Amino acid sequence: MKDRVVLITNVEHFVGRPVAAELAAQGATVVCHDRSFADAAEAEAFAAANPVLAVVRAQTPAEIVAAAIEACGRIDTVVCNDAGAALRAPIEAARVDDLRAALEEMVVFPFEMASAVVPHMKERKSGKILFITSATPLRGLPNYSMYVAARGATNALTVSLAQELGRDNIQVNAIAPNYVESPTYFPPELVNDPATLARMTRNVPLKRLGKPEEVAALVAFYASDRSDFITGHVMPFAGGWA
């Protein structure tokens, strides 16, 4: 990973921090974005706690990409670490406004990130786009249709962009977790309760939750030159659940 520049979005959510730490440990130059960095104090606190990372305070995808290129000269890999609320609601009670919000966070934003970075990657004839999505669309999840639909759209985007961008030596893949410890979906207050943990892992063939560090190791593989012949792949990371 040495001499590679990796941009991670929404780093304070989902598996962002472990991914950033793993990539930095492997020698990558890691550029981090988070919406909270609009607050200068938040950005400074993150930078102070993670001295090996560069931080961009820009908010729109075009601005984020431009700021990362200005800071580091190029972007080799974008890790779209997108997260949104997994709202539980039967279809007859689901609110269209909640669906639109899910699509905005988990489909529109990564779509715009890809749109913003692709011209730079095409010019260099090299690049990787990696979406962190969910395994739920691969199997379905009753009463979570809004979340599953949004995640499924980005899984489909992965396959389509891989076909489109392969001629420019740009690989597009997705890692699709479920049942992974994270502050966003499986926070410590749930994981540390034995009864809740047993109930959550009942349907997981490996009978445990995944570790965010395990996701980070897989991200590092996809971000490296070891994955140069892999594209259009939606990789389930769910302990056999999907």
Coordinates of N, CA and C in Angstrom, one line a residue:
M1 N 0.8 -1.2 0.0 CA 0.0 0.0 0.0 C 0.8 1.3 0.0
K2 N 2.2 1.1 0.1 CA 3.0 2.3 0.1 C 2.8 3.1 -1.2
D3 N 2.9 4.4 -1.1 CA 2.7 5.3 -2.3 C 1.3 5.3 -2.8
R4 N 0.4 4.8 -2.1 CA -1.0 4.8 -2.6 C -1.8 5.9 -1.7
V5 N -2.7 6.6 -2.4 CA -3.5 7.6 -1.7 C -4.9 7.1 -1.7
V6 N -5.5 7.0 -0.5 CA -6.8 6.4 -0.3 C -7.7 7.5 0.4
L7 N -8.8 7.7 -0.3 CA -9.8 8.7 0.3 C -10.9 7.9 0.9
I8 N -11.2 8.1 2.2 CA -12.3 7.4 2.9 C -13.4 8.4 3.3
T9 N -14.6 8.2 2.9 CA -15.7 9.1 3.3 C -16.4 8.6 4.5
N10 N -17.1 9.5 5.2 CA -17.8 9.2 6.4 C -17.1 8.4 7.4
V11 N -15.8 8.8 7.7 CA -14.9 8.0 8.4 C -15.3 7.8 9.9
E12 N -16.1 8.7 10.4 CA -16.5 8.5 11.8 C -17.7 7.5 12.0
H13 N -18.1 6.9 10.9 CA -19.3 6.0 11.0 C -18.9 4.6 10.5
F14 N -19.8 3.7 10.7 CA -19.7 2.3 10.2 C -18.3 1.7 10.5
V15 N -17.5 1.4 9.5 CA -16.2 0.8 9.7 C -15.1 1.8 9.4
G16 N -15.4 3.1 9.3 CA -14.4 4.1 8.8 C -13.1 4.1 9.6
R17 N -13.2 4.2 10.9 CA -12.0 4.4 11.7 C -11.0 3.1 11.6
P18 N -11.6 1.9 11.7 CA -10.7 0.8 11.6 C -10.1 0.7 10.2
V19 N -10.8 1.0 9.2 CA -10.3 1.0 7.8 C -9.2 2.0 7.6
A20 N -9.4 3.2 8.2 CA -8.3 4.2 8.1 C -7.1 3.8 8.8
A21 N -7.2 3.2 10.0 CA -6.1 2.8 10.7 C -5.3 1.6 10.0
E22 N -6.1 0.7 9.4 CA -5.4 -0.4 8.7 C -4.7 0.0 7.5
L23 N -5.3 0.9 6.7 CA -4.6 1.4 5.5 C -3.4 2.2 5.9
A24 N -3.5 3.0 6.9 CA -2.3 3.8 7.3 C -1.2 2.9 7.8
A25 N -1.6 1.9 8.5 CA -0.6 0.9 9.1 C 0.2 0.2 7.9
Q26 N -0.5 0.0 6.8 CA 0.1 -0.7 5.6 C 0.8 0.3 4.7
G27 N 0.9 1.6 5.1 CA 1.7 2.5 4.4 C 1.0 3.5 3.5
A28 N -0.3 3.4 3.4 CA -1.0 4.2 2.5 C -1.1 5.7 3.1
T29 N -1.2 6.6 2.2 CA -1.6 8.0 2.6 C -3.1 8.0 2.6
V30 N -3.7 8.3 3.8 CA -5.1 8.2 4.0 C -5.7 9.6 4.2
V31 N -6.7 9.9 3.3 CA -7.4 11.2 3.4 C -8.8 10.9 3.9
C32 N -9.2 11.6 5.0 CA -10.5 11.3 5.6 C -11.4 12.4 5.5
H33 N -12.7 12.0 5.1 CA -13.8 13.0 5.1 C -14.9 12.5 6.1
D34 N -15.5 13.5 6.7 CA -16.7 13.2 7.5 C -17.5 14.5 7.5
R35 N -18.9 14.3 7.5 CA -19.7 15.5 7.5 C -19.5 16.3 8.8
S36 N -19.1 15.7 9.9 CA -18.9 16.4 11.1 C -17.6 17.3 11.0
F37 N -16.8 17.1 10.0 CA -15.6 17.9 9.9 C -15.9 19.4 9.4
A38 N -17.2 19.6 9.1 CA -17.6 21.0 8.8 C -17.3 21.9 10.0
D39 N -17.4 21.3 11.2 CA -17.0 21.9 12.4 C -15.5 21.8 12.6
A40 N -14.8 22.9 12.6 CA -13.4 22.9 12.6 C -12.8 22.2 13.9
A41 N -13.5 22.3 15.0 CA -13.1 21.7 16.2 C -13.1 20.2 16.1
E42 N -14.2 19.7 15.4 CA -14.3 18.2 15.2 C -13.2 17.7 14.3
A43 N -12.9 18.5 13.2 CA -11.8 18.1 12.3 C -10.5 18.1 13.0
E44 N -10.2 19.1 13.8 CA -8.9 19.2 14.5 C -8.8 18.1 15.5
A45 N -9.9 17.7 16.2 CA -9.8 16.7 17.2 C -9.5 15.3 16.5
F46 N -10.1 15.1 15.4 CA -9.9 13.9 14.7 C -8.4 13.8 14.2
A47 N -7.9 14.9 13.7 CA -6.6 15.0 13.2 C -5.6 14.8 14.3
A48 N -5.9 15.3 15.5 CA -5.0 15.2 16.6 C -4.9 13.7 17.1
A49 N -6.1 13.0 17.0 CA -6.1 11.6 17.5 C -5.6 10.7 16.4
N50 N -5.5 11.1 15.2 CA -5.0 10.3 14.1 C -3.9 11.0 13.3
P51 N -2.8 11.2 13.9 CA -1.8 12.0 13.3 C -1.3 11.6 11.9
V52 N -1.5 10.3 11.5 CA -1.0 9.9 10.2 C -2.0 10.2 9.1
L53 N -3.2 10.7 9.4 CA -4.2 10.9 8.5 C -4.3 12.4 8.1
A54 N -4.6 12.6 6.8 CA -5.0 13.9 6.3 C -6.5 14.1 6.4
V55 N -7.0 15.3 6.7 CA -8.4 15.5 6.8 C -8.9 16.6 5.9
V56 N -10.0 16.3 5.2 CA -10.6 17.3 4.3 C -12.0 17.7 4.9
R57 N -12.2 19.0 4.9 CA -13.4 19.6 5.6 C -14.5 19.9 4.5
A58 N -14.2 19.6 3.2 CA -15.2 19.9 2.2 C -16.4 19.0 2.4
Q59 N -17.6 19.3 1.8 CA -18.8 18.6 2.1 C -19.4 17.9 0.9
T60 N -19.4 18.6 -0.3 CA -20.0 18.0 -1.5 C -19.0 17.0 -2.1
P61 N -19.4 16.0 -2.8 CA -18.5 15.1 -3.4 C -17.4 15.7 -4.3
A62 N -17.8 16.7 -5.1 CA -16.9 17.3 -6.0 C -15.8 18.1 -5.2
E63 N -16.3 18.7 -4.1 CA -15.3 19.5 -3.2 C -14.4 18.5 -2.5
I64 N -14.9 17.4 -2.0 CA -14.1 16.4 -1.3 C -13.0 15.9 -2.2
V65 N -13.4 15.5 -3.4 CA -12.4 14.9 -4.3 C -11.3 16.0 -4.7
A66 N -11.8 17.2 -4.9 CA -10.8 18.3 -5.3 C -9.9 18.6 -4.1
A67 N -10.4 18.6 -2.9 CA -9.5 18.8 -1.7 C -8.5 17.7 -1.5
A68 N -8.9 16.5 -1.7 CA -8.0 15.4 -1.6 C -6.9 15.4 -2.6
I69 N -7.3 15.7 -3.9 CA -6.2 15.8 -4.9 C -5.3 17.0 -4.7
E70 N -5.9 18.1 -4.2 CA -5.0 19.3 -3.8 C -4.0 18.9 -2.7
A71 N -4.5 18.1 -1.7 CA -3.6 17.8 -0.6 C -2.6 16.8 -1.0
C72 N -2.9 15.8 -1.8 CA -2.0 14.6 -2.0 C -1.6 14.4 -3.5
G73 N -2.2 15.2 -4.4 CA -1.7 15.1 -5.8 C -2.5 14.2 -6.6
R74 N -3.2 13.2 -6.0 CA -3.9 12.2 -6.8 C -4.8 11.4 -5.8
I75 N -5.7 10.6 -6.3 CA -6.5 9.6 -5.5 C -6.3 8.3 -6.3
D76 N -5.8 7.3 -5.6 CA -5.7 5.9 -6.1 C -7.0 5.1 -5.9
T77 N -7.5 5.3 -4.7 CA -8.7 4.5 -4.2 C -9.6 5.4 -3.5
V78 N -10.9 5.2 -3.8 CA -12.0 5.9 -2.9 C -12.7 4.8 -2.2
V79 N -12.8 4.9 -0.9 CA -13.6 3.9 -0.1 C -14.8 4.7 0.4
C80 N -16.0 4.4 -0.2 CA -17.2 5.1 0.1 C -17.9 4.3 1.3
N81 N -17.6 4.8 2.5 CA -18.0 4.1 3.7 C -19.3 4.8 4.1
D82 N -20.4 4.5 3.4 CA -21.7 5.1 3.6 C -22.5 4.4 4.6
A83 N -23.2 5.2 5.4 CA -24.1 4.6 6.4 C -25.4 5.4 6.5
G84 N -26.5 4.7 6.8 CA -27.8 5.4 6.9 C -28.6 4.6 7.9
A85 N -29.6 5.2 8.4 CA -30.5 4.5 9.4 C -31.2 3.3 8.8
A86 N -31.1 2.2 9.5 CA -31.8 1.0 9.2 C -33.2 1.0 9.9
L87 N -34.1 1.8 9.3 CA -35.4 2.0 10.0 C -36.3 0.7 9.8
R88 N -36.9 0.3 10.9 CA -37.8 -0.8 10.9 C -39.2 -0.3 10.7
A89 N -39.9 -0.8 9.6 CA -41.3 -0.5 9.3 C -41.9 -1.4 8.3
P90 N -43.1 -1.9 8.6 CA -43.7 -2.7 7.5 C -44.0 -1.8 6.3
I91 N -44.2 -2.3 5.2 CA -44.3 -1.5 4.0 C -45.5 -0.5 4.0
E92 N -46.6 -1.0 4.7 CA -47.7 -0.1 4.7 C -47.6 1.1 5.7
A93 N -46.5 1.0 6.5 CA -46.3 2.1 7.5 C -45.0 2.9 7.1
A94 N -44.3 2.4 6.1 CA -43.0 3.1 5.8 C -43.3 4.5 5.2
R95 N -42.5 5.4 5.5 CA -42.7 6.8 5.0 C -41.8 7.0 3.8
V96 N -42.4 7.6 2.8 CA -41.7 7.9 1.6 C -40.5 8.9 1.8
D97 N -40.7 9.8 2.7 CA -39.6 10.7 3.1 C -38.4 10.0 3.7
D98 N -38.7 8.9 4.5 CA -37.6 8.2 5.0 C -36.9 7.4 3.9
L99 N -37.6 6.9 3.0 CA -37.0 6.2 1.8 C -36.1 7.2 1.1
R100 N -36.6 8.4 0.8 CA -35.8 9.4 0.1 C -34.5 9.7 0.8
A101 N -34.6 9.8 2.2 CA -33.4 10.1 3.0 C -32.4 8.9 2.9
A102 N -32.9 7.7 2.9 CA -32.0 6.5 2.8 C -31.3 6.5 1.4
L103 N -32.1 6.8 0.4 CA -31.5 6.8 -1.0 C -30.5 7.9 -1.1
E104 N -30.8 9.1 -0.5 CA -29.8 10.2 -0.5 C -28.5 9.8 0.1
E105 N -28.6 9.2 1.3 CA -27.4 8.9 2.0 C -26.6 7.7 1.4
M106 N -27.3 6.7 1.0 CA -26.6 5.4 0.6 C -26.6 5.1 -0.8
V107 N -27.2 6.0 -1.7 CA -27.1 5.8 -3.1 C -26.6 7.1 -3.8
V108 N -27.3 8.2 -3.5 CA -27.0 9.4 -4.2 C -25.6 9.9 -3.9
F109 N -25.2 9.9 -2.6 CA -23.9 10.4 -2.2 C -22.8 9.5 -2.8
P110 N -22.8 8.2 -2.7 CA -21.7 7.4 -3.3 C -21.7 7.5 -4.9
F111 N -22.9 7.7 -5.5 CA -23.0 7.9 -6.9 C -22.3 9.2 -7.3
E112 N -22.5 10.3 -6.5 CA -21.9 11.5 -6.8 C -20.3 11.5 -6.5
M113 N -19.9 10.7 -5.5 CA -18.5 10.5 -5.3 C -17.8 9.8 -6.5
A114 N -18.5 8.8 -7.0 CA -17.9 8.1 -8.2 C -17.9 9.1 -9.4
S115 N -18.9 9.8 -9.6 CA -19.0 10.8 -10.7 C -17.9 11.8 -10.6
A116 N -17.6 12.2 -9.3 CA -16.6 13.3 -9.1 C -15.1 12.7 -9.3
V117 N -14.9 11.5 -9.0 CA -13.5 11.0 -9.0 C -13.2 10.3 -10.3
V118 N -14.1 9.8 -11.1 CA -13.9 9.1 -12.3 C -13.1 9.9 -13.3
P119 N -13.4 11.2 -13.6 CA -12.5 11.9 -14.6 C -11.1 11.9 -14.2
H120 N -10.7 12.0 -12.9 CA -9.3 12.0 -12.5 C -8.7 10.6 -12.7
M121 N -9.5 9.6 -12.4 CA -9.0 8.2 -12.6 C -8.9 7.9 -14.1
K122 N -9.8 8.3 -14.9 CA -9.7 8.1 -16.3 C -8.5 8.7 -16.9
E123 N -8.2 9.9 -16.5 CA -7.0 10.6 -17.0 C -5.7 9.9 -16.6
R124 N -5.7 9.2 -15.5 CA -4.5 8.5 -15.0 C -4.6 7.0 -15.5
K125 N -5.7 6.6 -16.1 CA -5.9 5.2 -16.5 C -5.6 4.2 -15.4
S126 N -6.1 4.6 -14.2 CA -5.9 3.7 -13.1 C -6.8 4.2 -11.9
G127 N -7.4 3.3 -11.2 CA -8.1 3.7 -10.0 C -9.0 2.6 -9.4
K128 N -9.4 2.8 -8.2 CA -10.3 1.8 -7.6 C -11.4 2.5 -6.8
I129 N -12.6 2.1 -7.0 CA -13.8 2.6 -6.2 C -14.3 1.4 -5.4
L130 N -14.4 1.6 -4.1 CA -14.9 0.5 -3.3 C -16.1 1.0 -2.4
F131 N -17.2 0.4 -2.6 CA -18.4 0.8 -1.8 C -18.6 -0.1 -0.6
I132 N -18.8 0.4 0.6 CA -19.1 -0.4 1.7 C -20.7 -0.3 1.8
T133 N -21.3 -1.5 1.6 CA -22.7 -1.5 1.5 C -23.3 -2.4 2.5
S134 N -24.1 -3.4 2.1 CA -24.7 -4.3 3.1 C -25.1 -5.6 2.4
A135 N -25.0 -6.7 3.2 CA -25.4 -8.0 2.7 C -26.9 -8.2 2.6
T136 N -27.7 -7.3 3.3 CA -29.1 -7.5 3.4 C -29.9 -7.6 2.0
P137 N -29.5 -6.9 1.0 CA -30.2 -7.1 -0.3 C -29.9 -8.5 -0.9
L138 N -28.9 -9.1 -0.5 CA -28.5 -10.5 -1.1 C -29.5 -11.5 -0.6
R139 N -30.2 -11.2 0.5 CA -31.1 -12.2 1.1 C -32.4 -11.7 1.4
G140 N -32.5 -10.4 1.7 CA -33.8 -9.7 2.1 C -33.9 -9.7 3.6
L141 N -34.6 -8.7 4.1 CA -34.8 -8.5 5.5 C -36.2 -7.9 5.7
P142 N -37.2 -8.7 6.2 CA -38.5 -8.3 6.4 C -38.6 -7.0 7.3
N143 N -39.4 -6.1 6.9 CA -39.7 -4.8 7.6 C -38.6 -3.8 7.5
Y144 N -37.6 -4.1 6.7 CA -36.5 -3.1 6.5 C -36.4 -2.8 5.0
S145 N -37.5 -2.7 4.3 CA -37.5 -2.5 2.8 C -36.8 -1.2 2.4
M146 N -36.9 -0.2 3.1 CA -36.2 1.1 2.7 C -34.7 1.0 2.7
Y147 N -34.2 0.4 3.8 CA -32.8 0.2 4.0 C -32.3 -0.7 2.9
V148 N -32.9 -1.9 2.8 CA -32.5 -2.9 1.8 C -32.5 -2.4 0.4
A149 N -33.6 -1.6 0.1 CA -33.7 -1.1 -1.3 C -32.5 -0.1 -1.6
A150 N -32.1 0.7 -0.6 CA -31.0 1.6 -0.8 C -29.7 0.9 -1.0
R151 N -29.5 -0.1 -0.1 CA -28.2 -0.8 -0.2 C -28.2 -1.6 -1.5
G152 N -29.3 -2.2 -1.9 CA -29.4 -3.0 -3.1 C -29.0 -2.1 -4.3
A153 N -29.5 -0.9 -4.3 CA -29.2 0.0 -5.4 C -27.7 0.2 -5.6
T154 N -27.0 0.4 -4.5 CA -25.5 0.6 -4.6 C -24.8 -0.7 -5.0
N155 N -25.3 -1.8 -4.5 CA -24.7 -3.1 -5.0 C -24.9 -3.2 -6.5
A156 N -26.0 -2.8 -7.0 CA -26.2 -2.8 -8.5 C -25.4 -1.8 -9.2
L157 N -25.2 -0.6 -8.6 CA -24.3 0.4 -9.1 C -22.9 -0.1 -9.3
T158 N -22.5 -0.9 -8.3 CA -21.1 -1.5 -8.4 C -20.9 -2.3 -9.6
V159 N -21.9 -3.2 -9.9 CA -21.8 -4.1 -11.1 C -21.8 -3.3 -12.4
S160 N -22.7 -2.3 -12.4 CA -22.8 -1.5 -13.6 C -21.5 -0.7 -13.9
L161 N -21.0 0.0 -12.9 CA -19.8 0.8 -13.1 C -18.6 0.0 -13.4
A162 N -18.5 -1.2 -12.9 CA -17.4 -2.1 -13.2 C -17.4 -2.4 -14.7
Q163 N -18.6 -2.6 -15.3 CA -18.7 -2.8 -16.7 C -18.3 -1.6 -17.5
E164 N -18.7 -0.5 -17.0 CA -18.5 0.8 -17.7 C -17.0 1.3 -17.7
L165 N -16.4 1.1 -16.5 CA -15.1 1.7 -16.3 C -13.9 0.7 -16.5
G166 N -14.1 -0.5 -16.7 CA -13.1 -1.5 -16.9 C -12.1 -1.1 -18.0
R167 N -12.6 -0.5 -19.1 CA -11.7 -0.2 -20.2 C -10.7 0.9 -19.8
D168 N -11.0 1.6 -18.7 CA -10.0 2.6 -18.2 C -9.2 2.2 -17.1
N169 N -9.2 0.8 -16.9 CA -8.4 0.2 -15.8 C -8.8 0.8 -14.4
I170 N -10.1 0.9 -14.2 CA -10.7 1.3 -13.0 C -11.5 0.1 -12.4
Q171 N -11.2 -0.3 -11.3 CA -11.9 -1.5 -10.7 C -12.9 -0.9 -9.7
V172 N -14.1 -1.5 -9.8 CA -15.2 -1.1 -8.9 C -15.8 -2.3 -8.2
N173 N -15.7 -2.3 -6.9 CA -16.2 -3.5 -6.1 C -16.9 -3.0 -4.9
A174 N -17.6 -3.9 -4.2 CA -18.4 -3.6 -3.0 C -18.1 -4.6 -1.9
I175 N -18.0 -4.2 -0.7 CA -18.0 -5.1 0.4 C -19.3 -5.0 1.1
A176 N -20.0 -6.1 1.3 CA -21.4 -6.1 1.8 C -21.5 -6.7 3.2
P177 N -21.3 -6.0 4.3 CA -21.3 -6.6 5.6 C -22.7 -6.7 6.1
N178 N -22.8 -7.6 7.1 CA -23.9 -7.7 8.0 C -23.4 -8.4 9.2
Y179 N -24.1 -8.2 10.4 CA -23.6 -8.7 11.6 C -22.1 -8.4 11.9
V180 N -21.8 -7.2 11.7 CA -20.4 -6.7 12.1 C -20.5 -5.7 13.2
E181 N -19.7 -5.8 14.2 CA -19.7 -4.8 15.3 C -19.4 -3.5 14.7
S182 N -20.2 -2.5 15.0 CA -19.9 -1.1 14.6 C -20.7 -0.2 15.4
P183 N -20.3 1.0 15.7 CA -21.1 2.0 16.4 C -22.4 2.4 15.7
T184 N -22.4 2.1 14.4 CA -23.6 2.5 13.6 C -24.7 1.5 13.7
Y185 N -24.4 0.2 13.6 CA -25.5 -0.8 13.5 C -25.4 -1.8 14.7
F186 N -24.3 -2.2 15.2 CA -24.2 -3.1 16.3 C -23.3 -2.5 17.3
P187 N -23.8 -1.5 18.1 CA -22.9 -0.8 19.0 C -22.6 -1.6 20.3
P188 N -21.7 -1.2 21.1 CA -21.2 -1.9 22.3 C -22.4 -2.3 23.2
E189 N -23.3 -1.4 23.4 CA -24.4 -1.7 24.4 C -25.2 -2.9 24.0
L190 N -25.3 -3.2 22.7 CA -26.0 -4.4 22.2 C -25.0 -5.6 22.3
V191 N -23.8 -5.4 21.8 CA -22.8 -6.5 21.7 C -22.5 -7.0 23.1
N192 N -22.4 -6.2 24.1 CA -22.0 -6.5 25.4 C -23.0 -7.2 26.3
D193 N -24.3 -7.3 25.7 CA -25.3 -7.9 26.5 C -25.5 -9.4 26.0
P194 N -25.1 -10.4 26.8 CA -25.1 -11.8 26.3 C -26.4 -12.2 25.7
A195 N -27.5 -11.9 26.3 CA -28.8 -12.3 25.7 C -29.1 -11.7 24.3
T196 N -28.8 -10.5 24.2 CA -28.9 -9.8 22.9 C -28.0 -10.3 21.9
L197 N -26.7 -10.6 22.3 CA -25.7 -11.1 21.4 C -26.1 -12.5 20.9
A198 N -26.6 -13.3 21.8 CA -27.1 -14.7 21.4 C -28.2 -14.6 20.4
R199 N -29.1 -13.7 20.6 CA -30.3 -13.5 19.7 C -29.8 -13.0 18.3
M200 N -28.8 -12.1 18.3 CA -28.4 -11.5 17.1 C -27.6 -12.5 16.2
T201 N -26.8 -13.4 16.9 CA -26.0 -14.3 16.2 C -26.6 -15.7 15.9
R202 N -27.9 -15.8 16.3 CA -28.6 -17.1 16.1 C -28.6 -17.6 14.7
N203 N -28.8 -16.6 13.7 CA -28.9 -17.0 12.3 C -27.6 -16.9 11.6
V204 N -26.5 -16.6 12.3 CA -25.2 -16.5 11.6 C -24.5 -17.8 11.7
P205 N -24.2 -18.5 10.6 CA -23.6 -19.8 10.6 C -22.3 -19.9 11.5
L206 N -21.5 -18.8 11.4 CA -20.3 -18.8 12.2 C -20.5 -18.5 13.7
K207 N -21.7 -18.1 14.1 CA -22.1 -18.0 15.5 C -21.4 -16.9 16.2
R208 N -21.0 -15.8 15.5 CA -20.4 -14.7 16.1 C -20.6 -13.5 15.2
L209 N -20.3 -12.3 15.8 CA -20.3 -11.1 15.0 C -18.9 -10.9 14.3
G210 N -18.9 -10.3 13.2 CA -17.6 -9.9 12.6 C -17.0 -8.8 13.3
K211 N -15.7 -8.7 13.2 CA -14.9 -7.6 13.7 C -14.7 -6.5 12.7
P212 N -14.8 -5.2 13.0 CA -14.5 -4.2 12.0 C -13.1 -4.3 11.5
E213 N -12.2 -4.8 12.3 CA -10.8 -4.9 11.8 C -10.7 -6.0 10.7
E214 N -11.6 -6.9 10.7 CA -11.7 -7.9 9.6 C -12.1 -7.3 8.3
V215 N -13.1 -6.4 8.4 CA -13.6 -5.7 7.3 C -12.4 -4.8 6.7
A216 N -11.7 -4.2 7.7 CA -10.6 -3.3 7.3 C -9.5 -4.1 6.5
A217 N -9.2 -5.3 6.9 CA -8.2 -6.1 6.2 C -8.7 -6.4 4.8
L218 N -10.0 -6.7 4.6 CA -10.5 -6.9 3.3 C -10.5 -5.7 2.4
V219 N -10.8 -4.5 3.0 CA -10.7 -3.3 2.3 C -9.3 -3.0 1.8
A220 N -8.3 -3.3 2.7 CA -6.9 -3.1 2.3 C -6.6 -4.0 1.1
F221 N -7.1 -5.2 1.0 CA -6.9 -6.1 -0.2 C -7.5 -5.4 -1.4
Y222 N -8.7 -5.0 -1.3 CA -9.3 -4.4 -2.5 C -8.7 -3.1 -2.9
A223 N -8.1 -2.4 -2.0 CA -7.5 -1.1 -2.3 C -6.1 -1.3 -2.9
S224 N -5.5 -2.5 -2.8 CA -4.1 -2.8 -3.2 C -4.1 -3.3 -4.6
D225 N -2.8 -3.4 -5.1 CA -2.7 -3.9 -6.5 C -2.9 -5.4 -6.6
R226 N -3.1 -6.1 -5.4 CA -3.5 -7.5 -5.4 C -4.8 -7.8 -6.0
S227 N -5.7 -6.8 -6.1 CA -7.1 -6.9 -6.6 C -7.2 -6.4 -8.0
D228 N -6.2 -6.2 -8.7 CA -6.3 -5.5 -10.0 C -7.1 -6.2 -11.0
F229 N -7.3 -7.5 -10.9 CA -8.1 -8.3 -11.8 C -9.5 -8.7 -11.2
I230 N -9.9 -7.9 -10.2 CA -11.2 -8.2 -9.6 C -12.0 -6.9 -9.8
T231 N -13.2 -7.0 -10.4 CA -14.1 -5.9 -10.6 C -15.5 -6.4 -10.7
G232 N -16.4 -5.5 -10.3 CA -17.9 -5.9 -10.4 C -18.2 -6.9 -9.3
H233 N -17.5 -7.0 -8.3 CA -17.7 -8.1 -7.2 C -18.4 -7.4 -6.0
V234 N -19.5 -8.0 -5.6 CA -20.1 -7.7 -4.4 C -19.8 -8.8 -3.4
M235 N -18.9 -8.5 -2.4 CA -18.4 -9.5 -1.5 C -19.2 -9.5 -0.2
P236 N -20.0 -10.6 0.0 CA -20.7 -10.7 1.3 C -19.7 -10.8 2.4
F237 N -20.0 -10.1 3.5 CA -19.1 -10.3 4.7 C -20.1 -10.4 5.9
A238 N -20.6 -11.6 6.1 CA -21.7 -11.8 7.0 C -21.7 -13.1 7.7
G239 N -20.5 -13.7 7.8 CA -20.4 -15.0 8.5 C -21.2 -16.1 8.0
G240 N -21.5 -16.1 6.7 CA -22.3 -17.1 6.1 C -23.8 -16.8 6.0
W241 N -24.2 -15.7 6.6 CA -25.7 -15.4 6.6 C -26.1 -15.1 5.2
A242 N -25.2 -14.6 4.4 CA -25.5 -14.3 2.9 C -24.3 -14.6 2.1

